[in-house]
CSV table of C-alpha atoms and ligand atoms in Angstrom, one decimal:
chain,number,residue,atom,x,y,z
A,270,UNK,CA,125.0,66.5,55.1
A,271,UNK,CA,124.8,68.3,58.5
A,272,UNK,CA,126.6,71.6,58.1
A,273,UNK,CA,125.9,73.4,54.8
A,274,UNK,CA,128.4,75.3,52.9
A,275,UNK,CA,127.6,79.0,52.1
A,276,UNK,CA,126.7,77.9,48.5
A,277,UNK,CA,123.8,75.7,49.5
A,278,UNK,CA,122.6,77.7,52.5
A,279,UNK,CA,119.0,78.9,52.2
A,280,UNK,CA,118.3,76.6,49.2
A,281,UNK,CA,116.9,73.9,51.3
A,282,UNK,CA,113.8,74.2,53.5
A,283,UNK,CA,113.3,72.3,56.7
A,284,UNK,CA,117.0,71.6,57.1
A,285,UNK,CA,118.3,70.7,60.5
A,286,UNK,CA,122.0,71.4,61.1
A,287,UNK,CA,123.8,70.1,64.1
A,288,UNK,CA,126.2,72.2,66.1
A,289,UNK,CA,129.1,71.3,68.4
A,290,UNK,CA,127.8,69.9,71.8
A,291,UNK,CA,129.8,72.5,73.7
A,292,UNK,CA,130.3,76.2,73.9
A,293,UNK,CA,133.5,78.2,74.2
A,294,UNK,CA,134.6,79.4,77.7
A,295,UNK,CA,138.2,80.5,77.0
A,296,UNK,CA,139.9,81.6,73.8
A,297,UNK,CA,143.5,81.6,72.6
A,298,UNK,CA,144.3,84.5,70.2
A,299,UNK,CA,145.8,83.5,66.9
A,300,UNK,CA,148.8,85.1,65.1
A,301,UNK,CA,148.1,86.5,61.7
A,302,UNK,CA,151.2,86.9,59.5
A,303,UNK,CA,151.9,88.4,56.1
A,304,UNK,CA,153.4,86.5,53.2
A,305,UNK,CA,157.0,87.9,53.4
A,306,UNK,CA,157.1,86.8,57.1
A,307,UNK,CA,155.8,83.3,56.2
A,308,UNK,CA,158.3,83.0,53.3
A,309,UNK,CA,161.2,83.7,55.8
A,310,UNK,CA,159.8,81.3,58.4
A,311,UNK,CA,159.4,78.6,55.8
A,312,UNK,CA,162.9,78.9,54.5
A,313,UNK,CA,164.3,78.9,58.1
A,314,UNK,CA,162.3,75.7,58.7
A,315,UNK,CA,163.9,74.0,55.7
A,316,UNK,CA,160.4,73.8,54.0
A,317,UNK,CA,159.4,71.3,56.7
A,318,UNK,CA,156.2,72.2,58.6
A,319,UNK,CA,157.5,70.3,61.6
A,320,UNK,CA,160.3,72.8,61.9
A,321,UNK,CA,158.1,75.9,62.0
A,322,UNK,CA,157.6,77.8,65.2
A,323,UNK,CA,154.0,77.6,66.3
A,324,UNK,CA,153.9,81.3,66.8
A,325,UNK,CA,154.3,81.7,63.0
A,326,UNK,CA,151.3,79.5,62.3
A,327,UNK,CA,147.7,80.7,61.9
A,328,UNK,CA,145.5,77.6,61.7
A,329,UNK,CA,147.5,74.6,62.9
A,330,UNK,CA,146.4,71.4,61.2
A,331,UNK,CA,149.7,69.6,61.6
A,332,UNK,CA,148.2,66.9,63.8
A,333,UNK,CA,145.2,66.0,66.0
A,334,UNK,CA,147.8,64.6,68.5
A,335,UNK,CA,147.9,66.4,71.9
A,336,UNK,CA,146.1,69.4,70.4
A,337,UNK,CA,142.6,68.9,71.7
A,338,UNK,CA,140.8,71.4,73.9
A,339,UNK,CA,140.1,69.9,77.3
A,340,UNK,CA,136.6,70.4,78.9
A,341,UNK,CA,136.0,72.3,82.1
A,342,UNK,CA,135.5,68.9,83.8
A,343,UNK,CA,138.9,67.8,82.7
A,344,UNK,CA,140.5,71.1,83.9
A,345,UNK,CA,138.8,70.6,87.2
A,346,UNK,CA,140.3,67.1,87.3
A,347,UNK,CA,143.8,68.6,86.8
A,348,UNK,CA,143.4,70.2,90.3
A,349,UNK,CA,142.6,66.8,91.8
A,350,UNK,CA,146.0,65.4,90.9
A,351,UNK,CA,147.3,63.0,93.5
A,352,UNK,CA,151.0,63.3,92.8
A,353,UNK,CA,152.1,60.4,94.9
A,354,UNK,CA,155.0,58.4,93.4
A,355,UNK,CA,153.1,55.2,93.9
A,356,UNK,CA,149.5,54.2,93.9
A,357,UNK,CA,148.0,57.6,92.9
A,358,UNK,CA,144.2,57.8,93.2
A,359,UNK,CA,144.1,59.1,89.6
A,360,UNK,CA,145.8,55.9,88.3
A,361,UNK,CA,142.9,53.9,89.7
A,362,UNK,CA,140.4,56.2,88.0
A,363,UNK,CA,142.2,55.6,84.8
A,364,UNK,CA,142.3,51.9,85.2
A,365,UNK,CA,138.6,51.9,85.9
A,366,UNK,CA,137.8,54.0,82.8
A,367,UNK,CA,139.9,51.7,80.5
A,368,UNK,CA,138.3,48.6,81.9
A,369,UNK,CA,134.8,50.0,81.6
A,370,UNK,CA,135.1,51.4,78.0
A,371,UNK,CA,137.7,49.2,76.4
A,372,UNK,CA,137.1,46.0,78.4
A,373,UNK,CA,140.8,44.9,78.9
A,374,UNK,CA,141.7,43.5,82.3
A,375,UNK,CA,145.2,44.9,82.8
A,376,UNK,CA,146.5,48.4,82.3
A,377,UNK,CA,150.1,49.7,81.8
A,378,UNK,CA,150.3,53.5,81.7
A,379,UNK,CA,152.8,55.1,79.3
A,380,UNK,CA,153.7,58.7,78.5
A,381,UNK,CA,152.2,58.4,75.0
A,382,UNK,CA,151.5,56.0,72.3
A,383,UNK,CA,155.1,55.2,71.2
A,384,UNK,CA,156.0,54.4,74.8
A,385,UNK,CA,153.4,51.7,74.6
A,386,UNK,CA,154.6,50.6,71.2
A,387,UNK,CA,158.1,50.3,72.5
A,388,UNK,CA,157.1,48.1,75.4
A,389,UNK,CA,154.9,45.7,73.4
A,390,UNK,CA,157.3,45.4,70.5
A,391,UNK,CA,160.2,44.7,72.9
A,392,UNK,CA,158.3,42.1,74.9
A,393,UNK,CA,156.7,40.1,72.1
A,394,UNK,CA,159.0,40.3,69.1
A,395,UNK,CA,162.2,38.2,68.5
A,396,UNK,CA,164.7,39.0,65.8
A,397,UNK,CA,163.5,37.4,62.5
A,398,UNK,CA,159.8,37.6,63.3
A,399,UNK,CA,157.1,39.0,61.0
A,400,UNK,CA,154.4,41.5,61.8
A,401,UNK,CA,151.4,41.8,59.6
A,402,UNK,CA,149.4,45.0,59.9
A,403,UNK,CA,146.6,47.0,58.1
A,404,UNK,CA,149.1,49.5,56.6
A,405,UNK,CA,151.9,50.9,58.6
A,406,UNK,CA,152.1,53.7,61.0
A,407,UNK,CA,155.5,55.5,61.3
A,408,UNK,CA,156.4,55.0,64.9
A,409,UNK,CA,154.6,51.7,65.2
A,410,UNK,CA,156.5,50.1,62.4
A,411,UNK,CA,159.8,51.5,63.5
A,412,UNK,CA,159.4,50.0,67.0
A,413,UNK,CA,158.6,46.7,65.4
A,414,UNK,CA,161.6,46.9,63.1
A,415,UNK,CA,163.9,48.0,65.9
A,416,UNK,CA,162.8,44.9,67.8
A,417,UNK,CA,163.9,42.8,64.9
A,418,UNK,CA,160.7,42.2,62.9
A,419,UNK,CA,159.8,42.6,59.3
A,420,UNK,CA,156.5,44.5,58.7
A,421,UNK,CA,154.0,43.3,56.1
A,422,UNK,CA,151.2,45.4,54.9
A,423,UNK,CA,148.0,43.2,54.6
A,424,UNK,CA,145.4,45.9,54.2
A,425,UNK,CA,142.8,45.6,51.4
A,426,UNK,CA,144.0,46.9,48.0
A,427,UNK,CA,141.3,49.7,48.0
A,428,UNK,CA,143.2,51.4,50.9
A,429,UNK,CA,146.0,52.3,48.5
A,430,UNK,CA,143.5,53.9,46.0
A,431,UNK,CA,142.5,57.4,47.1
A,432,UNK,CA,139.5,57.3,44.8
A,433,UNK,CA,138.0,54.0,45.9
A,434,UNK,CA,134.7,54.6,47.8
A,435,UNK,CA,135.0,51.3,49.7
A,436,UNK,CA,133.3,51.9,53.1
A,437,UNK,CA,135.9,50.1,55.1
A,438,UNK,CA,139.2,50.8,53.5
A,439,UNK,CA,141.0,49.9,56.8
A,440,UNK,CA,140.0,46.2,56.5
A,441,UNK,CA,142.6,43.5,56.6
A,442,UNK,CA,142.8,41.4,53.4
A,443,UNK,CA,142.3,37.9,54.8
A,444,UNK,CA,143.8,36.3,51.8
A,445,UNK,CA,147.0,38.3,52.2
A,446,UNK,CA,147.2,37.5,55.9
A,447,UNK,CA,146.6,33.8,55.3
A,448,UNK,CA,149.3,33.8,52.6
A,449,UNK,CA,151.8,35.4,55.0
A,450,UNK,CA,151.0,32.8,57.7
A,451,UNK,CA,151.5,30.0,55.2
A,452,UNK,CA,154.8,31.5,54.0
A,453,UNK,CA,156.6,32.4,57.2
A,454,UNK,CA,154.7,30.1,59.7
A,455,UNK,CA,152.5,31.1,62.6
A,456,UNK,CA,155.3,30.7,65.1
A,457,UNK,CA,157.2,33.6,63.5
A,458,UNK,CA,154.2,35.9,63.9
A,459,UNK,CA,153.9,37.1,67.5
A,460,UNK,CA,150.9,39.2,66.8
A,461,UNK,CA,148.8,40.8,64.1
A,462,UNK,CA,149.0,44.6,64.4
A,463,UNK,CA,145.5,46.0,63.7
A,464,UNK,CA,144.7,49.7,63.7
A,465,UNK,CA,141.3,51.3,64.0
A,466,UNK,CA,140.7,54.2,61.5
A,467,UNK,CA,144.0,53.7,59.6
A,468,UNK,CA,145.9,56.9,59.8
A,469,UNK,CA,148.2,56.6,56.7
A,470,UNK,CA,145.3,55.4,54.6
A,471,UNK,CA,143.3,58.6,55.3
A,472,UNK,CA,141.6,57.7,58.6
A,473,UNK,CA,139.8,54.8,57.1
A,474,UNK,CA,137.8,52.4,59.3
A,475,UNK,CA,137.8,48.6,59.9
A,476,UNK,CA,134.5,46.9,60.0
A,477,UNK,CA,133.2,44.7,62.8
A,478,UNK,CA,132.8,41.8,60.3
A,479,UNK,CA,136.5,42.2,59.5
A,480,UNK,CA,137.9,42.2,63.0
A,481,UNK,CA,135.7,39.1,63.7
A,482,UNK,CA,137.1,37.3,60.7
A,483,UNK,CA,140.7,38.3,61.6
A,484,UNK,CA,140.1,37.0,65.1
A,485,UNK,CA,138.9,33.6,63.7
A,486,UNK,CA,142.0,33.3,61.5
A,487,UNK,CA,144.3,34.2,64.4
A,488,UNK,CA,142.6,31.7,66.6
A,489,UNK,CA,143.1,28.9,64.0
A,490,UNK,CA,146.8,29.6,64.1
A,491,UNK,CA,147.3,30.6,67.8
A,492,UNK,CA,148.4,34.2,66.9
A,493,UNK,CA,147.6,37.2,69.1
A,494,UNK,CA,145.5,40.0,67.8
A,495,UNK,CA,146.6,43.4,69.1
A,496,UNK,CA,144.8,46.7,68.4
A,497,UNK,CA,146.2,50.2,67.9
A,498,UNK,CA,143.2,51.9,69.6
A,499,UNK,CA,144.4,55.5,69.1
A,500,UNK,CA,141.4,56.6,67.0
A,501,UNK,CA,139.1,53.7,67.7
A,502,UNK,CA,136.1,55.8,68.8
A,503,UNK,CA,136.1,57.4,65.4
A,504,UNK,CA,136.2,53.9,63.9
A,505,UNK,CA,133.1,53.1,66.0
A,506,UNK,CA,131.2,55.9,64.5
A,507,UNK,CA,131.8,54.6,61.0
A,508,UNK,CA,130.6,51.2,62.0
A,509,UNK,CA,127.4,52.8,63.4
A,510,UNK,CA,126.9,54.7,60.2
A,511,UNK,CA,127.9,52.1,57.6
A,512,UNK,CA,127.6,48.6,59.0
A,513,UNK,CA,124.3,46.7,59.0
A,514,UNK,CA,123.0,46.0,62.5
A,515,UNK,CA,124.9,48.9,64.3
A,516,UNK,CA,122.7,51.9,63.6
A,517,UNK,CA,121.0,51.6,67.0
A,518,UNK,CA,124.1,50.7,69.0
A,519,UNK,CA,126.0,53.4,70.9
A,520,UNK,CA,129.6,54.3,70.2
A,521,UNK,CA,130.5,52.9,73.6
A,522,UNK,CA,128.8,49.5,72.9
A,523,UNK,CA,130.5,49.3,69.5
A,524,UNK,CA,133.9,50.1,71.0
A,525,UNK,CA,133.5,47.5,73.6
A,526,UNK,CA,132.4,44.8,71.2
A,527,UNK,CA,135.3,45.6,68.8
A,528,UNK,CA,138.0,45.5,71.5
A,529,UNK,CA,136.4,42.2,72.7
A,530,UNK,CA,137.8,40.5,69.6
A,531,UNK,CA,141.3,41.5,70.4
A,532,UNK,CA,143.8,40.4,73.1
A,533,UNK,CA,145.0,43.9,74.0
A,534,UNK,CA,145.6,47.4,72.7
A,535,UNK,CA,148.1,50.2,72.7
A,536,UNK,CA,146.8,53.7,72.8
A,537,UNK,CA,148.0,57.3,72.1
A,538,UNK,CA,145.5,59.1,74.4
A,539,UNK,CA,146.7,62.4,72.7
A,540,UNK,CA,144.1,61.7,70.0
A,541,UNK,CA,140.6,60.2,70.9
A,542,UNK,CA,141.0,60.9,74.6
A,543,UNK,CA,141.0,64.7,74.5
A,544,UNK,CA,144.2,65.2,76.5
A,545,UNK,CA,147.5,66.9,75.6
A,546,UNK,CA,149.7,64.0,76.8
A,547,UNK,CA,149.3,60.4,77.8
A,548,UNK,CA,148.8,56.8,76.6
A,549,UNK,CA,148.6,53.2,77.7
A,550,UNK,CA,148.9,49.6,76.9
A,551,UNK,CA,146.2,47.1,78.0
A,552,UNK,CA,146.1,43.3,77.8
A,553,UNK,CA,144.1,40.4,79.1
A,554,UNK,CA,146.9,37.9,79.4
A,555,UNK,CA,148.3,37.6,83.0
A,556,UNK,CA,151.8,36.6,82.2
A,557,UNK,CA,152.2,39.1,79.4
A,558,UNK,CA,151.0,41.8,81.8
A,559,UNK,CA,153.6,40.8,84.3
A,560,UNK,CA,156.4,41.2,81.7
A,561,UNK,CA,155.1,44.6,80.6
A,562,UNK,CA,154.8,45.8,84.1
A,563,UNK,CA,158.4,44.8,84.7
A,564,UNK,CA,159.5,46.7,81.7
A,565,UNK,CA,157.5,49.8,82.2
A,566,UNK,CA,159.5,50.8,85.3
A,567,UNK,CA,162.7,50.7,83.2
A,568,UNK,CA,161.5,52.9,80.3
A,569,UNK,CA,158.5,54.9,81.3
A,570,UNK,CA,158.0,55.2,85.1
A,571,UNK,CA,156.4,53.3,87.9
A,572,UNK,CA,153.6,51.0,86.9
A,573,UNK,CA,151.0,53.3,88.4
A,574,UNK,CA,152.0,56.5,86.4
A,575,UNK,CA,154.1,55.4,83.4
A,576,UNK,CA,155.4,58.9,82.7
A,577,UNK,CA,152.2,60.8,83.4
A,578,UNK,CA,151.6,63.2,86.3
A,579,UNK,CA,148.6,62.3,88.6
A,580,UNK,CA,146.7,65.3,87.1
A,581,UNK,CA,147.3,64.0,83.6
A,582,UNK,CA,145.8,60.7,84.5
A,583,UNK,CA,142.7,62.3,86.0
A,584,UNK,CA,142.1,64.5,82.9
A,585,UNK,CA,142.6,61.3,80.8
A,586,UNK,CA,140.2,59.3,82.8
A,587,UNK,CA,137.6,62.0,82.4
A,588,UNK,CA,138.5,62.4,78.7
A,589,UNK,CA,137.9,58.7,78.0
A,590,UNK,CA,134.4,59.0,79.2
A,591,UNK,CA,133.7,62.2,77.2
A,592,UNK,CA,135.3,60.7,74.1
A,593,UNK,CA,132.7,57.9,73.8
A,594,UNK,CA,129.7,60.3,73.8
A,595,UNK,CA,127.8,59.8,70.5
A,596,UNK,CA,127.2,63.6,70.1
A,597,UNK,CA,130.8,64.4,70.6
A,598,UNK,CA,132.1,61.8,68.0
A,599,UNK,CA,129.4,62.8,65.5
A,600,UNK,CA,130.4,66.5,65.7
A,601,UNK,CA,134.1,65.7,65.6
A,602,UNK,CA,133.9,63.6,62.5
A,603,UNK,CA,131.2,65.8,61.1
A,604,UNK,CA,133.6,68.8,61.1
A,605,UNK,CA,136.2,66.8,59.2
A,606,UNK,CA,133.5,65.7,56.7
A,607,UNK,CA,132.4,69.3,56.3
A,608,UNK,CA,135.8,70.4,55.1
A,609,UNK,CA,136.1,67.3,52.9
A,610,UNK,CA,132.7,67.9,51.3
A,611,UNK,CA,133.6,71.5,50.5
A,612,UNK,CA,136.8,70.5,48.8
A,613,UNK,CA,135.0,67.7,46.9
A,614,UNK,CA,132.5,70.3,45.6
A,615,UNK,CA,135.4,72.3,44.3
A,616,UNK,CA,136.8,69.3,42.6
A,617,UNK,CA,140.0,69.3,44.6
A,618,UNK,CA,141.5,65.8,44.7
A,619,UNK,CA,141.3,64.3,48.2
A,620,UNK,CA,141.2,60.8,49.7
A,621,UNK,CA,137.6,59.6,49.7
A,622,UNK,CA,135.6,58.6,51.6
A,623,UNK,CA,136.6,61.4,54.0
A,624,UNK,CA,138.2,59.8,57.1
A,625,UNK,CA,137.8,60.4,60.8
A,626,UNK,CA,140.5,62.8,61.9
A,627,UNK,CA,141.7,64.6,58.8
A,628,UNK,CA,141.2,65.5,55.2
A,629,UNK,CA,144.0,64.1,53.1
A,630,UNK,CA,144.9,66.0,49.9
A,631,UNK,CA,146.0,63.7,47.1
A,632,UNK,CA,149.2,65.4,46.1
A,633,UNK,CA,149.8,63.0,43.2
A,634,UNK,CA,146.7,64.3,41.4
A,635,UNK,CA,147.0,67.8,42.8
A,636,UNK,CA,150.5,68.2,41.3
A,637,UNK,CA,150.1,65.8,38.4
A,638,UNK,CA,153.2,67.3,36.8
A,639,UNK,CA,155.6,66.5,39.7
A,640,UNK,CA,157.4,63.2,40.1
A,641,UNK,CA,157.2,61.5,43.5
A,642,UNK,CA,161.0,62.0,44.0
A,643,UNK,CA,160.5,65.8,44.2
A,644,UNK,CA,158.2,65.4,47.1
A,645,UNK,CA,154.8,66.6,45.9
A,646,UNK,CA,153.1,66.3,49.3
A,647,UNK,CA,155.9,68.1,51.1
A,648,UNK,CA,155.7,70.8,48.4
A,649,UNK,CA,152.0,71.2,48.9
A,650,UNK,CA,152.4,71.5,52.7
A,651,UNK,CA,154.9,74.3,52.1
A,652,UNK,CA,152.7,76.1,49.5
A,653,UNK,CA,149.7,76.0,51.8
A,654,UNK,CA,151.7,77.5,54.7
A,655,UNK,CA,153.0,80.2,52.4
A,656,UNK,CA,149.5,81.0,51.1
A,657,UNK,CA,147.8,81.5,54.4
A,658,UNK,CA,149.8,80.3,57.4
A,659,UNK,CA,147.9,77.0,57.6
A,660,UNK,CA,150.1,74.2,58.8
A,661,UNK,CA,149.6,70.7,57.4
A,662,UNK,CA,151.7,67.5,57.3
A,663,UNK,CA,153.3,65.4,54.6
A,664,UNK,CA,152.2,61.8,54.5
A,665,UNK,CA,153.9,60.4,51.5
A,666,UNK,CA,157.4,59.4,50.4
A,667,UNK,CA,159.1,61.4,53.1
A,668,UNK,CA,157.1,59.8,55.9
A,669,UNK,CA,157.5,56.3,54.4
A,670,UNK,CA,161.3,56.5,54.9
A,671,UNK,CA,163.9,54.2,53.4
A,672,UNK,CA,163.9,50.5,52.9
A,673,UNK,CA,166.2,49.1,55.6
A,674,UNK,CA,167.6,46.5,53.1
A,675,UNK,CA,168.2,48.5,50.0
A,676,UNK,CA,168.5,52.1,51.5
A,677,UNK,CA,166.3,53.4,48.7
A,678,UNK,CA,163.2,55.5,49.3
A,679,UNK,CA,160.1,53.5,50.0
A,680,UNK,CA,157.6,54.7,47.4
A,681,UNK,CA,154.1,54.5,48.8
A,682,UNK,CA,151.2,54.6,46.4
A,683,UNK,CA,149.6,57.3,48.6
A,684,UNK,CA,151.3,60.7,48.3
A,685,UNK,CA,149.2,62.8,50.7
A,686,UNK,CA,149.1,66.1,52.5
A,687,UNK,CA,147.2,65.8,55.8
A,688,UNK,CA,144.9,68.6,57.1
A,689,UNK,CA,144.4,67.2,60.6
A,690,UNK,CA,141.6,68.6,62.7
A,691,UNK,CA,142.2,69.0,66.4
A,692,UNK,CA,139.2,68.1,68.5
A,693,UNK,CA,137.0,70.9,69.9
A,694,UNK,CA,139.4,73.6,68.8
A,695,UNK,CA,138.5,75.2,65.5
A,696,UNK,CA,135.2,76.5,64.2
A,697,UNK,CA,133.4,76.0,60.9
A,698,UNK,CA,134.6,79.4,59.8
A,699,UNK,CA,138.2,78.2,60.2
A,700,UNK,CA,137.3,75.2,57.9
A,701,UNK,CA,136.0,77.7,55.3
A,702,UNK,CA,139.3,79.6,55.4
A,703,UNK,CA,141.3,76.4,55.1
A,704,UNK,CA,139.2,75.2,52.1
A,705,UNK,CA,139.7,78.6,50.4
A,706,UNK,CA,143.5,78.4,50.9
A,707,UNK,CA,143.6,74.9,49.4
A,708,UNK,CA,141.6,76.2,46.5
A,709,UNK,CA,144.1,79.1,46.0
A,710,UNK,CA,147.0,76.6,45.9
A,711,UNK,CA,145.1,74.4,43.5
A,712,UNK,CA,144.5,77.3,41.1
A,713,UNK,CA,148.2,78.1,41.2
A,714,UNK,CA,149.3,74.4,41.0
A,715,UNK,CA,151.1,74.6,37.7
A,716,UNK,CA,153.7,76.9,39.2
A,717,UNK,CA,154.9,74.4,41.8
A,718,UNK,CA,158.4,73.0,41.1
A,719,UNK,CA,159.0,70.6,44.0
A,720,UNK,CA,161.7,70.2,46.6
A,721,UNK,CA,165.2,68.7,47.0
A,722,UNK,CA,166.2,66.9,50.2
A,723,UNK,CA,169.2,68.5,51.8
A,724,UNK,CA,169.3,67.0,55.3
A,725,UNK,CA,167.9,63.6,56.3
A,726,UNK,CA,167.9,62.2,59.8
A,727,UNK,CA,168.4,58.4,60.4
A,728,UNK,CA,165.0,57.6,62.0
A,729,UNK,CA,161.5,59.0,61.3
A,730,UNK,CA,163.1,61.5,58.8
A,731,UNK,CA,159.9,63.4,58.2
A,732,UNK,CA,160.1,65.1,61.6
A,733,UNK,CA,163.4,66.9,61.1
A,734,UNK,CA,164.4,66.6,57.4
A,735,UNK,CA,165.3,69.8,55.5
A,736,UNK,CA,164.5,70.8,51.9
A,737,UNK,CA,165.3,73.5,49.4
A,738,UNK,CA,163.0,74.6,46.5
A,739,UNK,CA,163.9,73.3,43.0
B,993,LIG,N1,149.4,55.0,66.4
B,993,LIG,C1,148.8,55.9,65.6
B,993,LIG,C2,147.8,55.4,64.7
B,993,LIG,C3,149.2,57.2,65.6
B,993,LIG,O1,148.5,58.1,64.8
B,993,LIG,C4,150.2,57.7,66.5
B,993,LIG,C5,150.6,59.1,66.5
B,993,LIG,C6,150.8,56.8,67.3
B,993,LIG,C7,150.4,55.4,67.2
B,993,LIG,C8,151.9,57.1,68.2
B,993,LIG,O2,151.4,57.8,69.3
B,993,LIG,O3,152.3,60.1,69.1
B,993,LIG,O4,151.4,59.3,71.2
B,993,LIG,O5,153.5,58.5,70.5
B,993,LIG,N2,150.3,59.9,65.6
B,993,LIG,C9,150.5,61.3,65.5
B,993,LIG,C10,150.0,61.9,64.3
B,993,LIG,C11,151.9,61.7,65.9
B,993,LIG,O6,150.2,63.1,64.0
B,993,LIG,O7,149.3,61.2,63.5
B,993,LIG,P1,152.2,59.0,70.1
């Protein structure tokens, strides 16, 4: 363990902590609120943390998306924006960074990850197709479904068990994938949708051995393998720590090898890449690139900016390079682990092993007395906010949405509340405050009654749904 909690400090001699590989140059004051104010804000927000005003939030762990702190080098890059409509210098820097660190030949810039998901789904999927993936992500699956595909979860069973200590809970179950290929036929599967550090499973990694095996299976059937590279540098750290033969390899080397087994990737740069907006799609195939480049100008912007300003692309190119630094990734994931270890010591049910970007509270065990239909994870997010002004996010039955065929709720095994840690933003002291608030909610758990859904949007309902207390 690198950071020590207050309890164990001073008990160990010769201990060597690490600290963040940066110091703070500018600060943003936080709003502290009292409980009556939070109770009002929460009711106004329909008990949905997405609908809170950020001014009413103390520690914002809603997401690690677009919430990172940029470095002084990135801010300096913002002043070097070449805001030409076409052929911006910054685009070429970005292209160079993606080629160098991810290894793909062709780049299509997009405004963020879902812009890239839209383009790739629209280009490759025909109605009636099937997409296997290592658990779903909300926007990814919806774009695949809107393009006419049926999504199939082919992740290993351990991923659905929050208590399983499997080191690579993001792995594809090869038998499930092979069975699907047999059942629907390879020609109905335009690509396998593989995500690094699987978000909905708790930020769980995929091993190098697994991506290699998936590649072989895809090759045997002539199926493309595409990567959601959103949090792939975090995945690379887990490979370095847990997989034999990688302890001496750098994050950058591991990233490049992993991507080398895939035919292309989509990326939400708002995560790993330490920027507030941006994304891309990158592929090796020339004719696929041509189609994507034709489509990007319809939906995102010209093929040399894709919805980003020149300055955004410069900050992104610099962010990519910073994101693969071993010291950076170790401290980023180390901070998440520090919070997870504190909660584990206090016997609070979380998804283990602790993942890369967030600690996921296991609301099923936290509120063992609440049925899934009264939204335990949504309830926990509301209670946490009420207790301390900490904002988290539901990742359970609300996020899973409804079955397009039956219209009933999808009922995922995992009913989680995500404490997502922005990169380079909060300190270890903030993590202590978060842990203590979770503990306070845990101690008061028997009083929780659950929520009732009173407004439900058609798509991605978790963003804008409204609830009332039961
Ligand atoms: N893929 C993954 C694995 C993601 O986590 C996200 C976004 C996307 C794709 C879509 O990218 O937001 O840039 O359009 N996840 C955010 C989150 C929203 O909070 O987990 P985007």
